[in-house]
Tab-separated table of C-alpha atoms and ligand atoms in Angstrom:
chain	number	residue	atom	x	y	z
I	13	MET	CA	2.707	-25.512	-13.949
I	14	SER	CA	2.904	-25.963	-10.169
I	15	PRO	CA	1.947	-23.141	-7.756
I	16	GLU	CA	5.681	-22.682	-7.042
I	17	GLU	CA	6.540	-22.430	-10.758
I	18	ASN	CA	3.690	-19.977	-11.355
I	19	TYR	CA	4.929	-17.887	-8.420
I	20	LYS	CA	8.462	-17.708	-9.831
I	21	LYS	CA	7.233	-16.858	-13.314
I	22	ILE	CA	4.966	-14.039	-12.137
I	23	GLU	CA	7.559	-12.696	-9.727
I	24	ASN	CA	10.211	-12.586	-12.480
I	25	PHE	CA	7.819	-10.766	-14.809
I	26	SER	CA	6.954	-8.239	-12.091
I	27	ARG	CA	10.675	-7.399	-11.737
I	28	GLU	CA	10.996	-7.017	-15.517
I	29	ILE	CA	8.261	-4.375	-15.580
I	30	GLY	CA	9.921	-2.378	-12.792
I	31	LEU	CA	8.184	-3.452	-9.604
I	32	ASP	CA	10.327	-3.550	-6.461
I	33	PHE	CA	8.311	-5.813	-4.155
I	34	PHE	CA	6.272	-8.945	-4.814
I	35	GLY	CA	4.359	-11.269	-2.516
I	36	VAL	CA	1.289	-13.498	-2.558
I	37	ALA	CA	-1.423	-13.548	0.107
I	38	ASP	CA	-3.930	-16.286	0.889
I	39	ILE	CA	-7.097	-14.163	1.180
I	40	GLN	CA	-9.619	-16.795	2.205
I	41	ALA	CA	-9.851	-15.472	5.771
I	42	VAL	CA	-10.155	-11.774	4.833
I	43	LYS	CA	-12.055	-11.508	1.557
I	44	ALA	CA	-15.435	-11.215	3.268
I	45	ASP	CA	-14.363	-7.655	4.184
I	46	PHE	CA	-13.667	-6.595	0.596
I	47	ILE	CA	-16.115	-4.068	-0.841
I	48	LEU	CA	-16.639	-6.105	-3.996
I	49	SER	CA	-19.451	-8.285	-5.341
I	50	SER	CA	-19.907	-11.789	-3.947
I	51	GLU	CA	-19.292	-13.099	-7.462
I	52	ILE	CA	-15.777	-11.632	-7.375
I	53	LYS	CA	-15.106	-12.721	-3.803
I	54	GLU	CA	-16.091	-16.318	-4.557
I	55	LYS	CA	-13.807	-16.482	-7.571
I	56	PHE	CA	-10.481	-15.480	-6.053
I	57	ASN	CA	-8.439	-17.020	-3.230
I	58	ARG	CA	-5.090	-15.359	-3.899
I	59	ALA	CA	-4.006	-11.727	-3.958
I	60	ILE	CA	-0.709	-10.581	-5.416
I	61	SER	CA	0.783	-7.628	-3.566
I	62	LEU	CA	3.082	-5.405	-5.622
I	63	GLY	CA	5.207	-2.553	-4.304
I	64	LYS	CA	7.132	0.379	-5.749
I	65	LYS	CA	9.709	2.370	-3.777
I	66	LEU	CA	9.343	6.131	-3.412
I	67	ILE	CA	12.302	8.293	-4.459
I	68	PRO	CA	13.898	9.482	-1.172
I	69	SER	CA	14.952	12.893	-2.599
I	70	VAL	CA	11.290	13.736	-3.181
I	71	LEU	CA	10.701	13.267	0.530
I	72	ASP	CA	13.599	15.662	1.281
I	73	ASP	CA	11.318	18.436	0.017
I	74	ILE	CA	8.893	17.851	2.904
I	75	ILE	CA	9.586	19.855	6.051
I	76	ASP	CA	6.301	20.370	7.908
I	77	HIS	CA	3.676	19.882	5.213
I	78	PRO	CA	3.158	17.983	1.933
I	79	THR	CA	4.635	19.686	-1.132
I	80	PRO	CA	3.632	19.854	-4.827
I	81	LEU	CA	6.713	17.739	-5.651
I	82	TYR	CA	5.549	14.996	-3.248
I	83	PHE	CA	1.964	15.254	-4.509
I	84	HIS	CA	3.121	14.778	-8.100
I	85	HIS	CA	5.349	11.833	-7.130
I	86	TYR	CA	2.561	10.236	-5.096
I	87	ARG	CA	0.256	10.385	-8.096
I	88	GLN	CA	2.927	9.164	-10.540
I	89	ILE	CA	3.698	6.156	-8.323
I	90	ASN	CA	-0.017	5.333	-8.193
I	91	PHE	CA	-0.284	5.655	-11.990
I	92	PHE	CA	2.769	3.416	-12.351
I	93	LEU	CA	1.315	0.805	-9.988
I	94	ASP	CA	-2.070	0.806	-11.726
I	95	ARG	CA	-0.407	0.406	-15.109
I	96	ALA	CA	1.954	-2.324	-13.860
I	97	ALA	CA	-0.984	-4.189	-12.294
I	98	LEU	CA	-2.871	-3.999	-15.597
I	99	ILE	CA	0.129	-5.369	-17.537
I	100	LEU	CA	0.677	-8.155	-15.002
I	101	ALA	CA	-3.034	-9.021	-14.951
I	102	ASP	CA	-2.959	-9.367	-18.761
I	103	TYR	CA	0.118	-11.585	-18.437
I	104	ILE	CA	-1.739	-13.833	-15.957
I	105	ARG	CA	-4.811	-13.931	-18.176
I	106	ASP	CA	-2.611	-15.023	-21.090
I	107	LEU	CA	-1.626	-17.990	-18.912
I	108	GLY	CA	-5.300	-18.995	-18.859
I	109	ALA	CA	-6.243	-17.707	-15.399
I	110	GLN	CA	-8.391	-14.801	-14.232
I	111	ALA	CA	-6.876	-11.661	-12.742
I	112	LEU	CA	-8.443	-8.468	-11.429
I	113	PRO	CA	-6.294	-5.389	-10.675
I	114	ILE	CA	-7.606	-3.282	-7.771
I	115	PRO	CA	-6.950	0.492	-8.019
I	116	ALA	CA	-3.887	1.642	-6.083
I	117	SER	CA	-5.633	4.660	-4.610
I	118	GLN	CA	-9.393	4.876	-4.926
I	119	VAL	CA	-11.638	5.599	-1.951
I	120	ILE	CA	-15.136	4.281	-2.600
I	121	ASP	CA	-16.688	4.901	0.826
I	122	TRP	CA	-15.691	8.422	1.910
I	123	GLU	CA	-17.641	8.290	5.156
I	124	ARG	CA	-15.699	5.284	6.411
I	125	GLN	CA	-12.550	6.066	4.365
I	126	LYS	CA	-12.604	2.629	2.712
I	127	ALA	CA	-11.274	1.311	-0.582
I	128	HIS	CA	-12.276	-1.950	-2.302
I	129	LEU	CA	-9.787	-3.658	-0.010
I	130	SER	CA	-6.842	-2.751	2.154
I	131	HIS	CA	-3.602	-2.929	0.159
I	132	LYS	CA	-1.804	-2.702	3.516
I	133	LYS	CA	-3.586	-5.811	4.821
I	134	ILE	CA	-2.822	-7.737	1.627
I	135	GLY	CA	0.820	-6.595	1.759
I	136	GLU	CA	1.043	-7.713	5.378
I	137	LEU	CA	-0.409	-11.170	4.573
I	138	ALA	CA	1.965	-11.404	1.594
I	139	GLY	CA	4.974	-10.890	3.847
I	140	LEU	CA	5.980	-7.451	2.531
I	141	GLY	CA	5.924	-5.736	5.915
I	142	TRP	CA	4.135	-5.134	9.199
I	143	LEU	CA	1.692	-2.515	10.406
I	144	GLY	CA	3.853	0.179	11.989
I	145	ARG	CA	3.243	2.712	14.742
I	146	ASN	CA	2.430	5.270	12.010
I	147	ASN	CA	-0.367	2.949	10.764
I	148	LEU	CA	1.470	2.331	7.471
I	149	LEU	CA	2.927	-0.917	6.162
I	150	ILE	CA	6.602	-1.007	7.124
I	151	ASN	CA	8.988	-2.919	4.898
I	152	PRO	CA	12.315	-4.078	6.401
I	153	GLU	CA	14.284	-2.566	3.479
I	154	VAL	CA	12.618	0.827	2.934
I	155	GLY	CA	10.325	1.377	5.922
I	156	ALA	CA	7.182	3.270	4.919
I	157	GLN	CA	8.749	4.675	1.740
I	158	PHE	CA	6.880	2.590	-0.825
I	159	ARG	CA	3.378	2.180	-2.206
I	160	LEU	CA	1.254	-0.830	-3.048
I	161	VAL	CA	-1.257	-2.243	-5.483
I	162	THR	CA	-3.106	-5.589	-5.509
I	163	ILE	CA	-4.200	-8.115	-8.132
I	164	LEU	CA	-6.788	-10.766	-7.268
I	165	THR	CA	-6.303	-14.018	-9.141
I	166	ASP	CA	-7.388	-17.641	-9.386
I	167	LEU	CA	-4.015	-18.704	-10.784
I	168	PRO	CA	-2.639	-21.475	-8.527
I	169	LEU	CA	0.114	-19.736	-6.558
I	170	LYS	CA	2.025	-20.633	-3.421
I	171	SER	CA	1.312	-18.043	-0.737
I	172	ASP	CA	3.745	-16.162	1.476
I	173	VAL	CA	3.460	-15.792	5.232
I	174	PRO	CA	3.373	-12.572	7.276
I	175	LEU	CA	6.684	-11.380	8.720
I	176	SER	CA	7.089	-11.976	12.432
I	177	ARG	CA	8.519	-8.491	13.023
I	178	ASP	CA	7.377	-5.140	14.383
I	179	CYS	CA	8.747	-1.641	15.038
I	180	ALA	CA	10.493	-2.993	18.168
I	181	SER	CA	12.417	-0.201	19.924
I	182	CYS	CA	12.040	2.367	17.117
I	183	TYR	CA	9.907	5.408	17.969
I	184	LEU	CA	11.288	7.813	15.362
I	185	CYS	CA	7.985	8.860	13.842
I	186	LEU	CA	6.207	9.720	17.105
I	187	SER	CA	7.744	13.166	17.476
I	188	VAL	CA	7.389	14.268	13.842
I	189	CYS	CA	3.605	14.071	13.592
I	190	PRO	CA	2.212	17.628	13.895
I	191	VAL	CA	-0.911	16.389	15.708
I	192	ARG	CA	0.701	13.580	17.747
I	193	ALA	CA	-1.513	10.971	16.087
I	194	ILE	CA	1.226	8.330	16.351
I	195	LYS	CA	1.378	6.567	19.705
I	196	GLU	CA	3.578	3.942	21.327
I	197	SER	CA	1.196	1.224	20.225
I	198	GLN	CA	-0.176	1.013	16.674
I	199	ALA	CA	-3.577	0.078	18.140
I	200	GLU	CA	-3.745	3.560	19.682
I	201	PHE	CA	-3.084	5.380	16.395
I	202	ASP	CA	-5.375	8.408	16.296
I	203	HIS	CA	-7.066	8.097	12.887
I	204	TRP	CA	-9.327	11.061	13.513
I	205	ALA	CA	-6.471	13.472	14.395
I	206	CYS	CA	-4.467	12.321	11.377
I	207	PHE	CA	-7.369	12.777	8.963
I	208	GLU	CA	-8.212	16.213	10.383
I	209	GLN	CA	-4.604	17.237	9.705
I	210	LEU	CA	-4.776	15.910	6.140
I	211	LYS	CA	-7.939	17.963	5.611
I	212	GLU	CA	-6.159	21.002	6.996
I	213	PHE	CA	-3.213	20.555	4.598
I	214	ARG	CA	-5.658	20.364	1.711
I	215	ARG	CA	-7.678	23.346	2.946
I	216	LYS	CA	-4.481	25.404	3.067
I	217	GLY	CA	-3.881	24.511	-0.585
I	218	TYR	CA	-0.571	22.684	-0.176
I	219	VAL	CA	-1.903	19.695	-2.176
I	220	GLY	CA	-5.146	18.647	-3.854
I	221	GLN	CA	-5.563	15.331	-2.057
I	222	TYR	CA	-5.607	14.021	1.492
I	223	ILE	CA	-1.898	13.258	1.823
I	224	CYS	CA	0.832	14.275	4.241
I	225	GLY	CA	4.188	12.486	3.843
I	226	ILE	CA	5.760	13.670	7.108
I	227	CYS	CA	5.762	10.269	8.838
I	228	VAL	CA	6.644	8.559	5.544
I	229	LYS	CA	9.791	10.708	5.363
I	230	ALA	CA	10.636	9.822	8.969
I	231	CYS	CA	10.389	6.074	8.401
I	232	SER	CA	13.077	4.412	6.325
I	233	GLY	CA	12.829	1.343	8.561
I	234	PRO	CA	13.334	0.574	12.258
I	235	LYS	CA	16.257	2.429	13.882
U	306	SF4	S1	0.190	11.239	7.914
U	306	SF4	FE1	0.855	13.202	8.859
U	306	SF4	S2	-0.805	13.705	10.309
U	306	SF4	FE2	-1.031	11.525	9.792
U	306	SF4	S3	0.122	10.390	11.327
U	306	SF4	FE3	1.557	10.752	9.627
U	306	SF4	S4	2.585	12.683	10.180
U	306	SF4	FE4	0.732	12.534	11.460
U	307	SF4	S1	9.639	5.247	12.153
U	307	SF4	FE1	10.089	3.465	13.464
U	307	SF4	S2	8.335	3.404	14.892
U	307	SF4	FE2	7.695	4.691	13.197
U	307	SF4	S3	6.629	3.270	11.825
U	307	SF4	FE3	8.774	3.427	11.134
U	307	SF4	S4	9.788	1.670	12.105
U	307	SF4	FE4	7.859	2.012	13.195
């Protein structure tokens, strides 16, 4: 099958198993940064980015800190994405290609806060959104209210292109951040202040993981 036909087939299957967003990234220019073996990096030139929307009512529970309801949802969405990526990877392997699902949420370098790769970067290259002022991937339909997983593959696939959009004149999330980590320019995002706040939320026992949700709730897309 042609790269276009493969793309359509995989995209259709991803919808059937409940995924909301699908895109393909050409990773040749970025894979050197992946924290994976050179054997894996050499093998794959495409990454499939898959997204699942959050349920907005869960976010309604968040006022000024993450809640157990959000924590549970966050974990369930990650479980869903990991399972969907496994099913889709098997589907690709049945077509005779190789496919490697990358965990939706697994930090492997705590000091530098790094995962095997950046799902946000892959999603951006796959045309699913842009890097917003809140340092999250922003999708035109749902803003920051979705999560991502990635599959690396050698299946011939046409690749998407990044969106030529940004947050434009929207500044909605700047005022909601309790530590003012979100600035006018995404490049100025204060990673340190944000992470200190996540640690504080965890220390206070609101949730058992470094999550927040406040700027996710605020961002349902540019306003
Ligand atoms: S995750 Fe929370 S602390 Fe971090 S930028 Fe968003 S609102 Fe601020
Ligand atoms: S709320 Fe507005 S400014 Fe903030 S990330 Fe979303 S689109 Fe960008």
